[in-house]
PDB file of C-alpha atoms in Angstrom:
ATOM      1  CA  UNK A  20     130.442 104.038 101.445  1.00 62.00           C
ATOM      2  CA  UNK A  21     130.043 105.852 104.569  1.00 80.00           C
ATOM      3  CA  UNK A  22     128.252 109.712 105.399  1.00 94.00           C
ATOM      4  CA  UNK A  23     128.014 112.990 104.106  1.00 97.00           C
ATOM      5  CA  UNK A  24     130.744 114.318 105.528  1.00 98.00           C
ATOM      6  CA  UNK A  25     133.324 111.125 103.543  1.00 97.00           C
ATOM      7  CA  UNK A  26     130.934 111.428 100.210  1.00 98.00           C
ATOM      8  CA  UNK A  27     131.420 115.195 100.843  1.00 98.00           C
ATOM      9  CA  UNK A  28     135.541 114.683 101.050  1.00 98.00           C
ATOM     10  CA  UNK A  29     135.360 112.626  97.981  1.00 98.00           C
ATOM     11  CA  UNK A  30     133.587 115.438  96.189  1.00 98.00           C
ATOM     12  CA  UNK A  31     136.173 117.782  96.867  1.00 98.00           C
ATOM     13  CA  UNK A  32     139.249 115.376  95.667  1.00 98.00           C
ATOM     14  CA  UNK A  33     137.266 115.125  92.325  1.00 98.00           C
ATOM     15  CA  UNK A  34     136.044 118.908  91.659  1.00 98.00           C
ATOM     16  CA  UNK A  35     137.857 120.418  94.111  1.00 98.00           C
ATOM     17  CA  UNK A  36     135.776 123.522  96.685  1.00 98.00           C
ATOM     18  CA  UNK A  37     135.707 122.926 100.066  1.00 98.00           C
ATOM     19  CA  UNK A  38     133.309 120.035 101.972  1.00 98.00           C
ATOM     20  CA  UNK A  39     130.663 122.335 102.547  1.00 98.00           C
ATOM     21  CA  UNK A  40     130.195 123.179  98.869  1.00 98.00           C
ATOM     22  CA  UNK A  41     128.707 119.764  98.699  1.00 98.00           C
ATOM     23  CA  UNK A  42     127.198 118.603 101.817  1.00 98.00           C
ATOM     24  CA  UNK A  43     123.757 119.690 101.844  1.00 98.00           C
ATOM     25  CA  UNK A  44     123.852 117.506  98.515  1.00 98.00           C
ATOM     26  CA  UNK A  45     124.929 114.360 100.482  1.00 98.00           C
ATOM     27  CA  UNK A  46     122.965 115.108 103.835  1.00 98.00           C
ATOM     28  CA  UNK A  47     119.675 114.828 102.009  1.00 98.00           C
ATOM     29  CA  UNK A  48     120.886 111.970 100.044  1.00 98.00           C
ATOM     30  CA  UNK A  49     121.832 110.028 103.245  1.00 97.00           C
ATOM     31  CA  UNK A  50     118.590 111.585 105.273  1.00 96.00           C
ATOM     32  CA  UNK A  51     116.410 108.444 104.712  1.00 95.00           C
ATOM     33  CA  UNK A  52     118.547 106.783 107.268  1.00 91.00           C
ATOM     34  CA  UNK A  53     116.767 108.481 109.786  1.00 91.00           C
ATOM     35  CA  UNK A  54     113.909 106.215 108.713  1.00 89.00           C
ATOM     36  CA  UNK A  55     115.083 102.681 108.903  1.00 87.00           C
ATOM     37  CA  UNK A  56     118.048 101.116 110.511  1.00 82.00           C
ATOM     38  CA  UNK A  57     119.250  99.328 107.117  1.00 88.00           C
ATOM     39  CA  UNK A  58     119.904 100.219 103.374  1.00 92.00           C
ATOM     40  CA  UNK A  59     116.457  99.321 102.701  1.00 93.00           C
ATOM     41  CA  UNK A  60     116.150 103.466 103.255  1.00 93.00           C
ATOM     42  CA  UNK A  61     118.391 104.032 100.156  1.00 95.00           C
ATOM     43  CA  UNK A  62     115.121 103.351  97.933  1.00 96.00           C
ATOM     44  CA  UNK A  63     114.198 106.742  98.390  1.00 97.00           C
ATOM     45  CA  UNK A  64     117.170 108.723  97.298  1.00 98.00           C
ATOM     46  CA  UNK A  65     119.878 106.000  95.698  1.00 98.00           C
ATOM     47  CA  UNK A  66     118.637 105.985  92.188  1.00 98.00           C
ATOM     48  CA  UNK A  67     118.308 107.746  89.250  1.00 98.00           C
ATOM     49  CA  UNK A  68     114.858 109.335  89.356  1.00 98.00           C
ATOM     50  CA  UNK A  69     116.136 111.053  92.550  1.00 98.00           C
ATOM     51  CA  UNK A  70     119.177 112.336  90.908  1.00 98.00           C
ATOM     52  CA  UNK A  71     118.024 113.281  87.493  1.00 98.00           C
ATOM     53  CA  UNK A  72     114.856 114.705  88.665  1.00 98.00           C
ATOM     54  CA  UNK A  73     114.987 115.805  92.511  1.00 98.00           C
ATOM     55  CA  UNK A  74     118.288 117.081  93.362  1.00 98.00           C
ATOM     56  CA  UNK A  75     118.100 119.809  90.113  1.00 98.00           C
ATOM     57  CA  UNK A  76     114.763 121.228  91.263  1.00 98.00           C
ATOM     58  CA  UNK A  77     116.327 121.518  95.237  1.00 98.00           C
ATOM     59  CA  UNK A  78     119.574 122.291  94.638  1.00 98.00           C
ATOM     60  CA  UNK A  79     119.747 123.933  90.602  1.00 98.00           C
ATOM     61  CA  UNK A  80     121.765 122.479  87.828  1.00 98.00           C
ATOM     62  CA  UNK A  81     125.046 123.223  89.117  1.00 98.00           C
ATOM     63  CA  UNK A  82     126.469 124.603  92.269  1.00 98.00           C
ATOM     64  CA  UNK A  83     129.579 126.834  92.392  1.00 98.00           C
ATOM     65  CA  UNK A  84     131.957 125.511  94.817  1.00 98.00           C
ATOM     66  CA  UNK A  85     134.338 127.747  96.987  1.00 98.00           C
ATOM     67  CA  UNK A  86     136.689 127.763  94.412  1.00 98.00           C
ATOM     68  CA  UNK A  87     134.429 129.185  91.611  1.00 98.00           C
ATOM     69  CA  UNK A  88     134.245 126.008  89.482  1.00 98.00           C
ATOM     70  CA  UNK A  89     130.608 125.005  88.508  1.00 98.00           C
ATOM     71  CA  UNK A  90     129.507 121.789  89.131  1.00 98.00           C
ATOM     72  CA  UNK A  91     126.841 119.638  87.558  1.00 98.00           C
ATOM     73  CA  UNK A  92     124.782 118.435  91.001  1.00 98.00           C
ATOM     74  CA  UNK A  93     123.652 115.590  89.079  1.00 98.00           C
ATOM     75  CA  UNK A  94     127.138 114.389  88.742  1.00 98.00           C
ATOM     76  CA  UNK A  95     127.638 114.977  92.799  1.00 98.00           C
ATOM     77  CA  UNK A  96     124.338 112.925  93.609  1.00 98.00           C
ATOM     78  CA  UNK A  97     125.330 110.224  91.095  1.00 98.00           C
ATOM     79  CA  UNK A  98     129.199 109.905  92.411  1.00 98.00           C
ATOM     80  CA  UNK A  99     127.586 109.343  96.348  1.00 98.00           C
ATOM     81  CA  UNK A 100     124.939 106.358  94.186  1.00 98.00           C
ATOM     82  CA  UNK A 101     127.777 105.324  92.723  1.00 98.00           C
ATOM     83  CA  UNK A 102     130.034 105.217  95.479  1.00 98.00           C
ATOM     84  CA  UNK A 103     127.318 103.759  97.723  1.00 97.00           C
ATOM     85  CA  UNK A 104     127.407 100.698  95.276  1.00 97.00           C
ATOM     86  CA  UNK A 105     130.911 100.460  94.820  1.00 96.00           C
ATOM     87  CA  UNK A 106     130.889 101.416  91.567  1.00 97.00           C
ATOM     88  CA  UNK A 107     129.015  98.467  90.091  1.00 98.00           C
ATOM     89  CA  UNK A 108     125.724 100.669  89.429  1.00 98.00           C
ATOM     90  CA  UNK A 109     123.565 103.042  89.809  1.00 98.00           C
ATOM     91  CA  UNK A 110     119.844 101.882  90.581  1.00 98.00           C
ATOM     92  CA  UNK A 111     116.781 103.053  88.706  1.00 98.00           C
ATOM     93  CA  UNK A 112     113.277 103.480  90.865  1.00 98.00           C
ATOM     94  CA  UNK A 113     112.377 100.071  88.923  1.00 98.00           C
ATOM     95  CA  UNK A 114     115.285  98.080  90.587  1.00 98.00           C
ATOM     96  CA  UNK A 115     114.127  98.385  93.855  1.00 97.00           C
ATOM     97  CA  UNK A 116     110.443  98.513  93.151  1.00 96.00           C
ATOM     98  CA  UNK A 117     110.410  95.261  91.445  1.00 97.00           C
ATOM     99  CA  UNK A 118     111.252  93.394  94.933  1.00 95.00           C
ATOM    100  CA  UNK A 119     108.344  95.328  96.328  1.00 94.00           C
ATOM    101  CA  UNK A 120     105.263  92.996  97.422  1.00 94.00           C
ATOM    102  CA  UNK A 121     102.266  95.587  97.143  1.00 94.00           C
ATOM    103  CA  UNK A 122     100.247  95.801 100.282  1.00 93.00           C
ATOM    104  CA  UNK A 123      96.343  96.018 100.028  1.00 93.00           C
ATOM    105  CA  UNK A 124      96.471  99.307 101.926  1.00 94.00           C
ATOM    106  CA  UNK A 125      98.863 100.904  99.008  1.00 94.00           C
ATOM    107  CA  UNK A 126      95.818 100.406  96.991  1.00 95.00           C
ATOM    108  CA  UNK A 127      93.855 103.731  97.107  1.00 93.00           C
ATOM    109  CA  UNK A 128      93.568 103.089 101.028  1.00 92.00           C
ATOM    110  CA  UNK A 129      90.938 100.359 100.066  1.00 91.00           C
ATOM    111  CA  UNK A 130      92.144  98.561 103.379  1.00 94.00           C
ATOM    112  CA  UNK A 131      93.658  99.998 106.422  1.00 94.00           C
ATOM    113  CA  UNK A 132      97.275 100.244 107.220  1.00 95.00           C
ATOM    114  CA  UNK A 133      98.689  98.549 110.362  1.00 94.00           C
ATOM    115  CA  UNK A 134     100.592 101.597 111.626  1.00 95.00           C
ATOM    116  CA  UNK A 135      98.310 103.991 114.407  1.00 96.00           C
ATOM    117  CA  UNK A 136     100.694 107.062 113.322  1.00 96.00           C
ATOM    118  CA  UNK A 137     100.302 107.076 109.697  1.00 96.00           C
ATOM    119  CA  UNK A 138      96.117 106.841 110.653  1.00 95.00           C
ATOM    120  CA  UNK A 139      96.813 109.685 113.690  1.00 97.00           C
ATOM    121  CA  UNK A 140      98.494 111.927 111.293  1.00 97.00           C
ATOM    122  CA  UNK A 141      95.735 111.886 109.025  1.00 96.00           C
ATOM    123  CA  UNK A 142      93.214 112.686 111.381  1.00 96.00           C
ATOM    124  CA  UNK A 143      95.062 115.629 112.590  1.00 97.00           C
ATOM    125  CA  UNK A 144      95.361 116.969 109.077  1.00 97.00           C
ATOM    126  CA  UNK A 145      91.935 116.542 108.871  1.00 97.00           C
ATOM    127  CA  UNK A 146      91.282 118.568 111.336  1.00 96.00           C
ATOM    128  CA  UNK A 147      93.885 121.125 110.592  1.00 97.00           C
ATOM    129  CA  UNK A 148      92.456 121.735 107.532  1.00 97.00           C
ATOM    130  CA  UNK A 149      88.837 121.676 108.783  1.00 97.00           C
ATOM    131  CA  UNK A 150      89.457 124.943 110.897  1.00 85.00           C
TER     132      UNK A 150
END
């Protein structure tokens, strides 16, 4: 669709409230695009596990928007999925995992990843922990 602040508006046109009743909801949905530079981000947060299971425990069951209506934020994360996709579906973890080719490095760290940062960060937890 577009960014928080447009999944936001369309959150307020279906349970009314104000934008900001519903914005942290769609700014953490949308946050993996800080990771990537295509949809390939929306793995994280576009699909059901993330709605059903992630959202409730960060944000409760329902929120009360600014004009004292409760609403379900399971419905709000699943409208912005929804929306996302035009409408056509909703994608479970499984959808996009299927299309993933498992690296040897995913393995238990049997063999090492190609990526200096991921190693560096490691080492300075290491170390942080060490102390």
């Amino acid at each position: 669709m577009a960014n928080p602040l447009i999944h936001s508006k369309s959150s307020v046109k279906r349970w009314g409230g104000k934008v900001e009743d519903y914005l942290p909801i769609h700014e953490l949905l949308d946050s993996p695009k800080a990771t990537m530079n295509n949809n390939s981000s929306r793995l994280l947060t576009h699909n059901t596990w993330f709605a059903y299971t992630i959202i409730p425990k960060i944000f409760g069951y329902n929120i009360v928007n600014s004009d004292g209506k409760s609403v379900d934020s399971v419905d709000i994360a699943m409208l912005h999925i929804a929306e996302d996709f035009r409408f056509k579906f909703v994608p479970t973890p499984q959808d996009y995992l299927k299309h993933l080719e498992v690296q040897a490095w995913m393995c238990n760290g049997v063999k090492n990843i190609d990526n200096p940062e991921a190693e560096l960060t490691a080492k300075e937890f290491l170390e942080k922990i060490r102390q």
